[in-house]
Amino acid sequence: MVYEAIDDTLIHYSYNKCNGNYNCVVMIHDIFASKESWFYLQQHFTKSNITNISIDIPGFGASPTLTTKYDYSYRSLAVIISLLLTKLAIGPCVVIGHGTGCIIAASLSTISANIKGIVMLSPNFDTPPSYLKVAPSCFVSSYVSRICKQYYQYNRLETLHEHQIIVKPFKHHFQNSYRRDVVERMIYAVESSYTDIIEMIFCPLFTIAPSKEKHAIHSNVLTTLADAGSTFKFVDHVGNFMHHEAPELIFTYICEFVKQLSKSDMSI
């Protein structure tokens, strides 16, 4: 677990370099947690000889406050992470995002051609609103609360509710700026059965598919949307906090996904 300086900004990360001939796995958590949440998944990837790195979002977790050169916009945070990956000479990779990390992963894919696929782990939308209201008080120091306020202001978010954090930016990124090849190589894993959120995020995307048909996605379905001209895979509800407490559940999906992409990339 080390820090890396990008310009005058420090990023905290954990990097395990392996000898397997697979795409690297890059893990980005949301702003309410840190790279430590990926500890068990990292162990699984390392045992499977898959190079992996977990990163604290710049300005959050153990990564210090951002300097004035960067702001807390999703694009800016993605740029910093892209510079880190370049500095570490990380080549083709699959990005796993959780919560806010999903949005940053989407933005990151438009910056770096090395992003070969994305895995999105939705936040737990069953989180009690009472917790979300007091979330800033849970942070270790007061400066983090101040950072959060800046973060929400930069990204035009009205509340702390994860519904707002996820849906608004997703719709923006995927309707206005996305890489089709990455979207076709995507897994979306749901941690709760909040179907409306899923439809709000993804239906606008599939309206621009070749079939011009709006595809509703429901949490009780595991399917490949081949008829939408996409190989996007939707993974059913696999348990709350799956990447924290039951990483084997999501690791099975991700590991197969990484190996498939690695094999297809090597054959090109």
C-alpha atoms as an extended CHARMM CRD file, in Angstrom:
* protein
*
       268  EXT
         1         1  MET       CA              0.0000000000        0.0000000000        0.0000000000  PROA      1               0.0000000000
         2         2  VAL       CA              1.7990000000        3.0630000000       -1.2330000000  PROA      2               0.0000000000
         3         3  TYR       CA              1.3380000000        6.6390000000       -2.3780000000  PROA      3               0.0000000000
         4         4  GLU       CA              2.1520000000        7.8590000000       -5.8650000000  PROA      4               0.0000000000
         5         5  ALA       CA              2.5970000000       11.5120000000       -6.7700000000  PROA      5               0.0000000000
         6         6  ILE       CA              0.7250000000       12.7090000000       -9.8580000000  PROA      6               0.0000000000
         7         7  ASP       CA              1.8920000000       16.2740000000      -10.4110000000  PROA      7               0.0000000000
         8         8  ASP       CA              1.4630000000       17.5940000000       -6.8720000000  PROA      8               0.0000000000
         9         9  THR       CA             -1.3970000000       15.2390000000       -5.9810000000  PROA      9               0.0000000000
        10        10  LEU       CA             -0.8850000000       12.0360000000       -3.9820000000  PROA      10              0.0000000000
        11        11  ILE       CA             -2.9240000000        8.8910000000       -4.6490000000  PROA      11              0.0000000000
        12        12  HSD       CA             -3.1140000000        5.9580000000       -2.2580000000  PROA      12              0.0000000000
        13        13  TYR       CA             -3.2830000000        2.5300000000       -3.8690000000  PROA      13              0.0000000000
        14        14  SER       CA             -2.4960000000       -1.1710000000       -3.4600000000  PROA      14              0.0000000000
        15        15  TYR       CA             -0.8210000000       -2.8940000000       -6.4270000000  PROA      15              0.0000000000
        16        16  ASN       CA             -0.2020000000       -6.6170000000       -6.9270000000  PROA      16              0.0000000000
        17        17  LYS       CA              1.7570000000       -7.4160000000      -10.0790000000  PROA      17              0.0000000000
        18        18  CYS       CA              1.3200000000      -10.9950000000      -11.3010000000  PROA      18              0.0000000000
        19        19  ASN       CA              2.7410000000      -13.0460000000      -14.1660000000  PROA      19              0.0000000000
        20        20  GLY       CA             -0.5320000000      -14.2400000000      -15.6580000000  PROA      20              0.0000000000
        21        21  ASN       CA             -1.2040000000      -13.3610000000      -19.2820000000  PROA      21              0.0000000000
        22        22  TYR       CA             -4.4270000000      -11.5020000000      -18.4780000000  PROA      22              0.0000000000
        23        23  ASN       CA             -5.6660000000       -7.9380000000      -18.5850000000  PROA      23              0.0000000000
        24        24  CYS       CA             -5.0030000000       -6.0810000000      -15.3460000000  PROA      24              0.0000000000
        25        25  VAL       CA             -7.9400000000       -5.4280000000      -13.0120000000  PROA      25              0.0000000000
        26        26  VAL       CA             -8.3300000000       -1.8470000000      -11.7270000000  PROA      26              0.0000000000
        27        27  MET       CA            -10.6760000000       -1.3460000000       -8.7560000000  PROA      27              0.0000000000
        28        28  ILE       CA            -12.1940000000        2.0320000000       -7.8530000000  PROA      28              0.0000000000
        29        29  HSD       CA            -14.5160000000        2.3790000000       -4.8650000000  PROA      29              0.0000000000
        30        30  ASP       CA            -16.9220000000        5.2140000000       -4.1730000000  PROA      30              0.0000000000
        31        31  ILE       CA            -16.2850000000        8.2780000000       -2.0330000000  PROA      31              0.0000000000
        32        32  PHE       CA            -17.7520000000        6.7480000000        1.1360000000  PROA      32              0.0000000000
        33        33  ALA       CA            -15.0950000000        4.0360000000        1.4200000000  PROA      33              0.0000000000
        34        34  SER       CA            -11.5740000000        3.1820000000        0.3640000000  PROA      34              0.0000000000
        35        35  LYS       CA             -9.4570000000        0.6620000000       -1.4700000000  PROA      35              0.0000000000
        36        36  GLU       CA             -9.4730000000       -1.4970000000        1.6760000000  PROA      36              0.0000000000
        37        37  SER       CA            -12.9660000000       -2.6090000000        0.6310000000  PROA      37              0.0000000000
        38        38  TRP       CA            -11.3680000000       -4.4860000000       -2.2570000000  PROA      38              0.0000000000
        39        39  PHE       CA             -8.9970000000       -6.4470000000       -0.0030000000  PROA      39              0.0000000000
        40        40  TYR       CA            -10.6600000000       -9.8470000000       -0.4150000000  PROA      40              0.0000000000
        41        41  LEU       CA            -11.2340000000       -9.4600000000       -4.1370000000  PROA      41              0.0000000000
        42        42  GLN       CA             -7.5930000000       -8.4940000000       -4.5570000000  PROA      42              0.0000000000
        43        43  GLN       CA             -6.5740000000      -11.6870000000       -2.7930000000  PROA      43              0.0000000000
        44        44  HSD       CA             -8.6890000000      -13.7140000000       -5.2120000000  PROA      44              0.0000000000
        45        45  PHE       CA             -7.2130000000      -12.0110000000       -8.2740000000  PROA      45              0.0000000000
        46        46  THR       CA             -3.6580000000      -12.4250000000       -6.9920000000  PROA      46              0.0000000000
        47        47  LYS       CA             -4.2110000000      -16.1450000000       -6.3430000000  PROA      47              0.0000000000
        48        48  SER       CA             -5.5140000000      -16.4280000000       -9.9120000000  PROA      48              0.0000000000
        49        49  ASN       CA             -2.3380000000      -14.7390000000      -11.2050000000  PROA      49              0.0000000000
        50        50  ILE       CA             -4.2290000000      -11.6550000000      -12.4100000000  PROA      50              0.0000000000
        51        51  THR       CA             -2.4450000000       -8.3250000000      -11.9000000000  PROA      51              0.0000000000
        52        52  ASN       CA             -4.6410000000       -5.9890000000       -9.8590000000  PROA      52              0.0000000000
        53        53  ILE       CA             -4.6490000000       -2.5170000000       -8.3800000000  PROA      53              0.0000000000
        54        54  SER       CA             -7.1370000000       -0.8680000000       -6.0340000000  PROA      54              0.0000000000
        55        55  ILE       CA             -7.1810000000        2.9170000000       -5.9130000000  PROA      55              0.0000000000
        56        56  ASP       CA             -8.5700000000        5.4540000000       -3.4730000000  PROA      56              0.0000000000
        57        57  ILE       CA            -10.3970000000        8.1510000000       -5.4160000000  PROA      57              0.0000000000
        58        58  PRO       CA             -8.1860000000       11.2700000000       -5.3760000000  PROA      58              0.0000000000
        59        59  GLY       CA             -9.2190000000       13.4160000000       -2.4080000000  PROA      59              0.0000000000
        60        60  PHE       CA            -11.0130000000       10.5580000000       -0.6290000000  PROA      60              0.0000000000
        61        61  GLY       CA            -10.1450000000        7.5370000000        1.4940000000  PROA      61              0.0000000000
        62        62  ALA       CA             -6.4360000000        7.7300000000        2.2840000000  PROA      62              0.0000000000
        63        63  SER       CA             -5.6950000000        9.9460000000       -0.7220000000  PROA      63              0.0000000000
        64        64  PRO       CA             -5.0210000000       13.5040000000        0.5340000000  PROA      64              0.0000000000
        65        65  THR       CA             -7.0490000000       16.5900000000       -0.3220000000  PROA      65              0.0000000000
        66        66  LEU       CA             -6.7500000000       17.6570000000       -3.9450000000  PROA      66              0.0000000000
        67        67  THR       CA             -4.5670000000       20.6100000000       -4.7780000000  PROA      67              0.0000000000
        68        68  THR       CA             -5.8970000000       23.6040000000       -6.6800000000  PROA      68              0.0000000000
        69        69  LYS       CA             -4.6920000000       22.1680000000      -10.0000000000  PROA      69              0.0000000000
        70        70  TYR       CA             -7.5630000000       19.6520000000      -10.0030000000  PROA      70              0.0000000000
        71        71  ASP       CA            -11.2170000000       19.8390000000       -9.0530000000  PROA      71              0.0000000000
        72        72  TYR       CA            -13.7010000000       17.2350000000       -7.8860000000  PROA      72              0.0000000000
        73        73  SER       CA            -15.4730000000       16.7400000000      -11.2010000000  PROA      73              0.0000000000
        74        74  TYR       CA            -15.7730000000       13.1480000000      -12.4030000000  PROA      74              0.0000000000
        75        75  ARG       CA            -13.6680000000       13.9700000000      -15.4480000000  PROA      75              0.0000000000
        76        76  SER       CA            -10.8750000000       15.4900000000      -13.3890000000  PROA      76              0.0000000000
        77        77  LEU       CA            -10.7650000000       12.5190000000      -11.0170000000  PROA      77              0.0000000000
        78        78  ALA       CA            -10.6460000000       10.1420000000      -13.9950000000  PROA      78              0.0000000000
        79        79  VAL       CA             -7.7650000000       12.1200000000      -15.5240000000  PROA      79              0.0000000000
        80        80  ILE       CA             -5.6940000000       11.7760000000      -12.3330000000  PROA      80              0.0000000000
        81        81  ILE       CA             -6.3180000000        8.0220000000      -12.1910000000  PROA      81              0.0000000000
        82        82  SER       CA             -5.4370000000        7.7130000000      -15.8830000000  PROA      82              0.0000000000
        83        83  LEU       CA             -2.1200000000        9.4490000000      -15.2100000000  PROA      83              0.0000000000
        84        84  LEU       CA             -1.4490000000        7.0230000000      -12.3520000000  PROA      84              0.0000000000
        85        85  LEU       CA             -2.1060000000        3.9920000000      -14.5730000000  PROA      85              0.0000000000
        86        86  THR       CA              0.2030000000        5.4320000000      -17.2340000000  PROA      86              0.0000000000
        87        87  LYS       CA              2.9290000000        6.1130000000      -14.6780000000  PROA      87              0.0000000000
        88        88  LEU       CA              2.7180000000        2.5280000000      -13.4250000000  PROA      88              0.0000000000
        89        89  ALA       CA              2.8740000000        1.2640000000      -17.0450000000  PROA      89              0.0000000000
        90        90  ILE       CA             -0.4180000000       -0.6000000000      -16.6940000000  PROA      90              0.0000000000
        91        91  GLY       CA             -1.5390000000       -1.7700000000      -20.1160000000  PROA      91              0.0000000000
        92        92  PRO       CA             -4.8480000000       -3.3750000000      -21.1630000000  PROA      92              0.0000000000
        93        93  CYS       CA             -7.1790000000       -3.5520000000      -18.1980000000  PROA      93              0.0000000000
        94        94  VAL       CA            -10.6990000000       -4.0930000000      -16.9300000000  PROA      94              0.0000000000
        95        95  VAL       CA            -12.0180000000       -1.4500000000      -14.5320000000  PROA      95              0.0000000000
        96        96  ILE       CA            -14.2970000000       -2.4270000000      -11.6590000000  PROA      96              0.0000000000
        97        97  GLY       CA            -16.2470000000        0.4910000000      -10.2260000000  PROA      97              0.0000000000
        98        98  HSD       CA            -18.4920000000        0.5750000000       -7.1800000000  PROA      98              0.0000000000
        99        99  GLY       CA            -20.9500000000        3.4100000000       -6.6400000000  PROA      99              0.0000000000
       100       100  THR       CA            -19.2680000000        6.6500000000       -7.6460000000  PROA      100             0.0000000000
       101       101  GLY       CA            -16.3830000000        4.5360000000       -8.9210000000  PROA      101             0.0000000000
       102       102  CYS       CA            -18.7160000000        3.3340000000      -11.6990000000  PROA      102             0.0000000000
       103       103  ILE       CA            -19.0730000000        6.8640000000      -13.0170000000  PROA      103             0.0000000000
       104       104  ILE       CA            -15.3390000000        7.4740000000      -12.8580000000  PROA      104             0.0000000000
       105       105  ALA       CA            -14.7480000000        4.1520000000      -14.6460000000  PROA      105             0.0000000000
       106       106  ALA       CA            -17.0470000000        5.2750000000      -17.4600000000  PROA      106             0.0000000000
       107       107  SER       CA            -15.2150000000        8.5850000000      -17.7440000000  PROA      107             0.0000000000
       108       108  LEU       CA            -11.8560000000        6.8070000000      -17.5750000000  PROA      108             0.0000000000
       109       109  SER       CA            -12.8010000000        4.6340000000      -20.5450000000  PROA      109             0.0000000000
       110       110  THR       CA            -13.1490000000        7.7210000000      -22.7490000000  PROA      110             0.0000000000
       111       111  ILE       CA             -9.6400000000        8.8450000000      -21.7760000000  PROA      111             0.0000000000
       112       112  SER       CA             -7.6470000000        5.6360000000      -22.0920000000  PROA      112             0.0000000000
       113       113  ALA       CA             -7.7400000000        3.1370000000      -24.9550000000  PROA      113             0.0000000000
       114       114  ASN       CA             -6.3100000000        0.5670000000      -22.5410000000  PROA      114             0.0000000000
       115       115  ILE       CA             -9.7120000000        0.1460000000      -20.8840000000  PROA      115             0.0000000000
       116       116  LYS       CA            -11.0270000000       -3.0450000000      -22.4730000000  PROA      116             0.0000000000
       117       117  GLY       CA            -14.1040000000       -3.5740000000      -20.3360000000  PROA      117             0.0000000000
       118       118  ILE       CA            -16.0080000000       -2.2970000000      -17.3160000000  PROA      118             0.0000000000
       119       119  VAL       CA            -17.6430000000       -4.0510000000      -14.3850000000  PROA      119             0.0000000000
       120       120  MET       CA            -20.1300000000       -1.9120000000      -12.4770000000  PROA      120             0.0000000000
       121       121  LEU       CA            -21.1630000000       -2.8920000000       -8.9790000000  PROA      121             0.0000000000
       122       122  SER       CA            -24.1730000000       -0.8420000000       -7.9940000000  PROA      122             0.0000000000
       123       123  PRO       CA            -24.3120000000        0.6380000000       -4.5060000000  PROA      123             0.0000000000
       124       124  ASN       CA            -26.7190000000       -0.8060000000       -2.0010000000  PROA      124             0.0000000000
       125       125  PHE       CA            -29.7990000000        1.3010000000       -2.6730000000  PROA      125             0.0000000000
       126       126  ASP       CA            -31.3910000000       -0.0640000000        0.4910000000  PROA      126             0.0000000000
       127       127  THR       CA            -29.0570000000        2.0540000000        2.6020000000  PROA      127             0.0000000000
       128       128  PRO       CA            -31.2540000000        3.8400000000        5.1800000000  PROA      128             0.0000000000
       129       129  PRO       CA            -31.7870000000        7.5340000000        4.3150000000  PROA      129             0.0000000000
       130       130  SER       CA            -31.0110000000        8.3360000000        7.9480000000  PROA      130             0.0000000000
       131       131  TYR       CA            -27.4700000000        7.0550000000        7.4330000000  PROA      131             0.0000000000
       132       132  LEU       CA            -26.9950000000        9.0420000000        4.2560000000  PROA      132             0.0000000000
       133       133  LYS       CA            -28.0520000000       12.2320000000        6.0170000000  PROA      133             0.0000000000
       134       134  VAL       CA            -25.3780000000       11.8440000000        8.6840000000  PROA      134             0.0000000000
       135       135  ALA       CA            -22.7330000000       10.3000000000        6.4400000000  PROA      135             0.0000000000
       136       136  PRO       CA            -20.2890000000       13.2480000000        6.5980000000  PROA      136             0.0000000000
       137       137  SER       CA            -20.1270000000       12.9860000000       10.3940000000  PROA      137             0.0000000000
       138       138  CYS       CA            -18.8440000000        9.4380000000        9.9970000000  PROA      138             0.0000000000
       139       139  PHE       CA            -15.5990000000       10.5980000000        8.4280000000  PROA      139             0.0000000000
       140       140  VAL       CA            -12.4230000000       10.6500000000       10.4230000000  PROA      140             0.0000000000
       141       141  SER       CA            -11.6970000000       14.3490000000       10.1050000000  PROA      141             0.0000000000
       142       142  SER       CA            -13.6340000000       17.5080000000        9.3550000000  PROA      142             0.0000000000
       143       143  TYR       CA            -11.7000000000       18.3260000000        6.1920000000  PROA      143             0.0000000000
       144       144  VAL       CA            -13.2100000000       15.2790000000        4.4730000000  PROA      144             0.0000000000
       145       145  SER       CA            -16.7010000000       16.6450000000        5.1050000000  PROA      145             0.0000000000
       146       146  ARG       CA            -15.6240000000       19.8730000000        3.4770000000  PROA      146             0.0000000000
       147       147  ILE       CA            -14.2670000000       17.9450000000        0.5060000000  PROA      147             0.0000000000
       148       148  CYS       CA            -17.5900000000       16.1430000000        0.1270000000  PROA      148             0.0000000000
       149       149  LYS       CA            -19.4180000000       19.4490000000       -0.0670000000  PROA      149             0.0000000000
       150       150  GLN       CA            -17.0480000000       20.5980000000       -2.8020000000  PROA      150             0.0000000000
       151       151  TYR       CA            -17.5170000000       17.2780000000       -4.5900000000  PROA      151             0.0000000000
       152       152  TYR       CA            -21.3040000000       17.5350000000       -4.6290000000  PROA      152             0.0000000000
       153       153  GLN       CA            -21.1790000000       21.1630000000       -5.7420000000  PROA      153             0.0000000000
       154       154  TYR       CA            -18.8170000000       20.3910000000       -8.6260000000  PROA      154             0.0000000000
       155       155  ASN       CA            -21.0410000000       17.5750000000       -9.8260000000  PROA      155             0.0000000000
       156       156  ARG       CA            -24.3100000000       19.4540000000       -9.2710000000  PROA      156             0.0000000000
       157       157  LEU       CA            -25.7410000000       16.9400000000       -6.8220000000  PROA      157             0.0000000000
       158       158  GLU       CA            -28.5060000000       18.1280000000       -4.5530000000  PROA      158             0.0000000000
       159       159  THR       CA            -28.3890000000       15.5290000000       -1.7800000000  PROA      159             0.0000000000
       160       160  LEU       CA            -26.3290000000       12.7150000000       -0.3550000000  PROA      160             0.0000000000
       161       161  HSD       CA            -28.7430000000       10.0870000000       -1.6340000000  PROA      161             0.0000000000
       162       162  GLU       CA            -26.9600000000        7.4990000000       -3.7780000000  PROA      162             0.0000000000
       163       163  HSD       CA            -29.8930000000        7.5330000000       -6.1900000000  PROA      163             0.0000000000
       164       164  GLN       CA            -28.7930000000       11.0120000000       -7.2500000000  PROA      164             0.0000000000
       165       165  ILE       CA            -25.0880000000       10.1770000000       -7.1380000000  PROA      165             0.0000000000
       166       166  ILE       CA            -25.4740000000        7.3070000000       -9.5780000000  PROA      166             0.0000000000
       167       167  VAL       CA            -28.3500000000        8.0150000000      -11.9480000000  PROA      167             0.0000000000
       168       168  LYS       CA            -27.6710000000       11.5920000000      -13.0310000000  PROA      168             0.0000000000
       169       169  PRO       CA            -23.9900000000       11.1350000000      -13.9460000000  PROA      169             0.0000000000
       170       170  PHE       CA            -24.6110000000        7.7540000000      -15.6070000000  PROA      170             0.0000000000
       171       171  LYS       CA            -27.2390000000        9.1900000000      -17.9160000000  PROA      171             0.0000000000
       172       172  HSD       CA            -24.9240000000       12.0700000000      -18.7920000000  PROA      172             0.0000000000
       173       173  HSD       CA            -21.8370000000        9.9570000000      -19.4700000000  PROA      173             0.0000000000
       174       174  PHE       CA            -23.5420000000        7.2090000000      -21.4100000000  PROA      174             0.0000000000
       175       175  GLN       CA            -25.7270000000        9.4100000000      -23.5440000000  PROA      175             0.0000000000
       176       176  ASN       CA            -23.1280000000       12.0060000000      -24.4070000000  PROA      176             0.0000000000
       177       177  SER       CA            -19.7190000000       10.3890000000      -24.0860000000  PROA      177             0.0000000000
       178       178  TYR       CA            -18.9630000000        6.6890000000      -24.1430000000  PROA      178             0.0000000000
       179       179  ARG       CA            -16.9850000000        4.1200000000      -26.0750000000  PROA      179             0.0000000000
       180       180  ARG       CA            -19.2170000000        1.6280000000      -27.7850000000  PROA      180             0.0000000000
       181       181  ASP       CA            -16.6110000000       -1.1510000000      -27.6000000000  PROA      181             0.0000000000
       182       182  VAL       CA            -16.3860000000       -0.7660000000      -23.8320000000  PROA      182             0.0000000000
       183       183  VAL       CA            -20.1480000000       -0.6170000000      -23.3910000000  PROA      183             0.0000000000
       184       184  GLU       CA            -20.3520000000       -3.8890000000      -25.3100000000  PROA      184             0.0000000000
       185       185  ARG       CA            -17.9170000000       -5.3340000000      -22.8010000000  PROA      185             0.0000000000
       186       186  MET       CA            -19.6940000000       -4.5120000000      -19.5910000000  PROA      186             0.0000000000
       187       187  ILE       CA            -21.1090000000       -6.3620000000      -16.6190000000  PROA      187             0.0000000000
       188       188  TYR       CA            -23.5500000000       -4.6220000000      -14.3030000000  PROA      188             0.0000000000
       189       189  ALA       CA            -23.9790000000       -6.3780000000      -10.9610000000  PROA      189             0.0000000000
       190       190  VAL       CA            -26.7770000000       -5.2920000000       -8.6510000000  PROA      190             0.0000000000
       191       191  GLU       CA            -26.5360000000       -5.2890000000       -4.8900000000  PROA      191             0.0000000000
       192       192  SER       CA            -30.2210000000       -4.6980000000       -4.3230000000  PROA      192             0.0000000000
       193       193  SER       CA            -33.4550000000       -5.2690000000       -6.1960000000  PROA      193             0.0000000000
       194       194  TYR       CA            -34.0310000000       -1.6140000000       -7.0380000000  PROA      194             0.0000000000
       195       195  THR       CA            -35.1980000000       -2.1480000000      -10.6270000000  PROA      195             0.0000000000
       196       196  ASP       CA            -36.2670000000        1.4260000000      -11.3770000000  PROA      196             0.0000000000
       197       197  ILE       CA            -32.7070000000        2.6780000000      -10.9610000000  PROA      197             0.0000000000
       198       198  ILE       CA            -31.4020000000        0.0960000000      -13.4030000000  PROA      198             0.0000000000
       199       199  GLU       CA            -33.9530000000        1.0280000000      -16.0330000000  PROA      199             0.0000000000
       200       200  MET       CA            -33.3070000000        4.7560000000      -15.5900000000  PROA      200             0.0000000000
       201       201  ILE       CA            -29.6050000000        4.2340000000      -16.1450000000  PROA      201             0.0000000000
       202       202  PHE       CA            -29.5630000000        1.8340000000      -19.0500000000  PROA      202             0.0000000000
       203       203  CYS       CA            -32.7480000000        2.3070000000      -21.0690000000  PROA      203             0.0000000000
       204       204  PRO       CA            -31.5710000000        5.6390000000      -22.5610000000  PROA      204             0.0000000000
       205       205  LEU       CA            -28.3810000000        3.9060000000      -23.6920000000  PROA      205             0.0000000000
       206       206  PHE       CA            -30.1300000000        1.1340000000      -25.5600000000  PROA      206             0.0000000000
       207       207  THR       CA            -32.4340000000        3.5230000000      -27.4080000000  PROA      207             0.0000000000
       208       208  ILE       CA            -29.4320000000        4.2850000000      -29.6240000000  PROA      208             0.0000000000
       209       209  ALA       CA            -28.7660000000        0.6080000000      -30.3320000000  PROA      209             0.0000000000
       210       210  PRO       CA            -29.2000000000       -0.5850000000      -33.9520000000  PROA      210             0.0000000000
       211       211  SER       CA            -32.6680000000       -1.9440000000      -33.2600000000  PROA      211             0.0000000000
       212       212  LYS       CA            -33.8180000000        1.4910000000      -32.0060000000  PROA      212             0.0000000000
       213       213  GLU       CA            -35.7910000000       -0.3820000000      -29.4220000000  PROA      213             0.0000000000
       214       214  LYS       CA            -35.9860000000        0.5880000000      -25.7700000000  PROA      214             0.0000000000
       215       215  HSD       CA            -34.9540000000       -2.3710000000      -23.6460000000  PROA      215             0.0000000000
       216       216  ALA       CA            -36.2110000000       -2.5630000000      -20.0920000000  PROA      216             0.0000000000
       217       217  ILE       CA            -33.8060000000       -4.3450000000      -17.7860000000  PROA      217             0.0000000000
       218       218  HSD       CA            -35.1100000000       -6.0710000000      -14.6610000000  PROA      218             0.0000000000
       219       219  SER       CA            -33.2280000000       -7.4030000000      -11.6790000000  PROA      219             0.0000000000
       220       220  ASN       CA            -34.7000000000      -10.9030000000      -12.0140000000  PROA      220             0.0000000000
       221       221  VAL       CA            -33.1520000000      -11.4390000000      -15.4380000000  PROA      221             0.0000000000
       222       222  LEU       CA            -29.7130000000      -12.6750000000      -16.4340000000  PROA      222             0.0000000000
       223       223  THR       CA            -29.4030000000      -12.0610000000      -20.1380000000  PROA      223             0.0000000000
       224       224  THR       CA            -27.2480000000      -10.9460000000      -23.0330000000  PROA      224             0.0000000000
       225       225  LEU       CA            -28.8160000000       -8.1460000000      -25.0460000000  PROA      225             0.0000000000
       226       226  ALA       CA            -27.6590000000       -9.4710000000      -28.4000000000  PROA      226             0.0000000000
       227       227  ASP       CA            -30.7720000000       -8.1600000000      -30.1080000000  PROA      227             0.0000000000
       228       228  ALA       CA            -29.7250000000       -4.6570000000      -29.1120000000  PROA      228             0.0000000000
       229       229  GLY       CA            -26.4840000000       -5.0450000000      -30.9920000000  PROA      229             0.0000000000
       230       230  SER       CA            -24.6040000000       -5.3570000000      -27.7290000000  PROA      230             0.0000000000
       231       231  THR       CA            -22.9180000000       -8.0990000000      -25.7390000000  PROA      231             0.0000000000
       232       232  PHE       CA            -23.6210000000       -6.2390000000      -22.5150000000  PROA      232             0.0000000000
       233       233  LYS       CA            -24.3110000000       -8.6920000000      -19.7050000000  PROA      233             0.0000000000
       234       234  PHE       CA            -26.6410000000       -7.9730000000      -16.8320000000  PROA      234             0.0000000000
       235       235  VAL       CA            -25.9200000000       -9.8990000000      -13.6570000000  PROA      235             0.0000000000
       236       236  ASP       CA            -28.7800000000      -10.5640000000      -11.2760000000  PROA      236             0.0000000000
       237       237  HSD       CA            -28.9290000000       -9.4830000000       -7.6390000000  PROA      237             0.0000000000
       238       238  VAL       CA            -25.9880000000      -11.2760000000       -6.0290000000  PROA      238             0.0000000000
       239       239  GLY       CA            -26.1740000000      -10.1590000000       -2.4280000000  PROA      239             0.0000000000
       240       240  ASN       CA            -25.6680000000       -6.9660000000       -0.4770000000  PROA      240             0.0000000000
       241       241  PHE       CA            -22.0520000000       -5.9230000000        0.0950000000  PROA      241             0.0000000000
       242       242  MET       CA            -20.9730000000       -8.8160000000       -2.1010000000  PROA      242             0.0000000000
       243       243  HSD       CA            -17.5290000000       -7.3960000000       -2.7440000000  PROA      243             0.0000000000
       244       244  HSD       CA            -16.9770000000       -6.8530000000        0.9830000000  PROA      244             0.0000000000
       245       245  GLU       CA            -18.3690000000       -9.9540000000        2.6720000000  PROA      245             0.0000000000
       246       246  ALA       CA            -18.9200000000      -12.5150000000       -0.0930000000  PROA      246             0.0000000000
       247       247  PRO       CA            -16.3710000000      -11.7070000000       -2.7890000000  PROA      247             0.0000000000
       248       248  GLU       CA            -16.5100000000      -15.2140000000       -4.2580000000  PROA      248             0.0000000000
       249       249  LEU       CA            -19.9340000000      -14.4400000000       -5.7140000000  PROA      249             0.0000000000
       250       250  ILE       CA            -18.8290000000      -11.5370000000       -7.8720000000  PROA      250             0.0000000000
       251       251  PHE       CA            -15.2950000000      -12.8660000000       -8.4080000000  PROA      251             0.0000000000
       252       252  THR       CA            -16.7130000000      -15.8050000000      -10.3830000000  PROA      252             0.0000000000
       253       253  TYR       CA            -18.3490000000      -13.4100000000      -12.8570000000  PROA      253             0.0000000000
       254       254  ILE       CA            -15.4490000000      -10.9900000000      -13.0670000000  PROA      254             0.0000000000
       255       255  CYS       CA            -12.6950000000      -13.5890000000      -13.3880000000  PROA      255             0.0000000000
       256       256  GLU       CA            -14.4370000000      -15.2570000000      -16.3300000000  PROA      256             0.0000000000
       257       257  PHE       CA            -15.0760000000      -11.8210000000      -17.8600000000  PROA      257             0.0000000000
       258       258  VAL       CA            -11.4010000000      -10.8240000000      -17.5540000000  PROA      258             0.0000000000
       259       259  LYS       CA            -10.1920000000      -14.0980000000      -19.0510000000  PROA      259             0.0000000000
       260       260  GLN       CA            -12.6100000000      -13.8350000000      -21.9770000000  PROA      260             0.0000000000
       261       261  LEU       CA            -11.5160000000      -10.2770000000      -22.7640000000  PROA      261             0.0000000000
       262       262  SER       CA             -7.8310000000      -11.1660000000      -22.3820000000  PROA      262             0.0000000000
       263       263  LYS       CA             -8.2080000000      -14.0780000000      -24.7890000000  PROA      263             0.0000000000
       264       264  SER       CA            -10.0490000000      -12.0060000000      -27.4010000000  PROA      264             0.0000000000
       265       265  ASP       CA             -7.5590000000       -9.1330000000      -27.1010000000  PROA      265             0.0000000000
       266       266  MET       CA             -4.6000000000      -11.4620000000      -27.6280000000  PROA      266             0.0000000000
       267       267  SER       CA             -6.2120000000      -12.9580000000      -30.7220000000  PROA      267             0.0000000000
       268       268  ILE       CA             -6.4950000000       -9.5920000000      -32.4860000000  PROA      268             0.0000000000
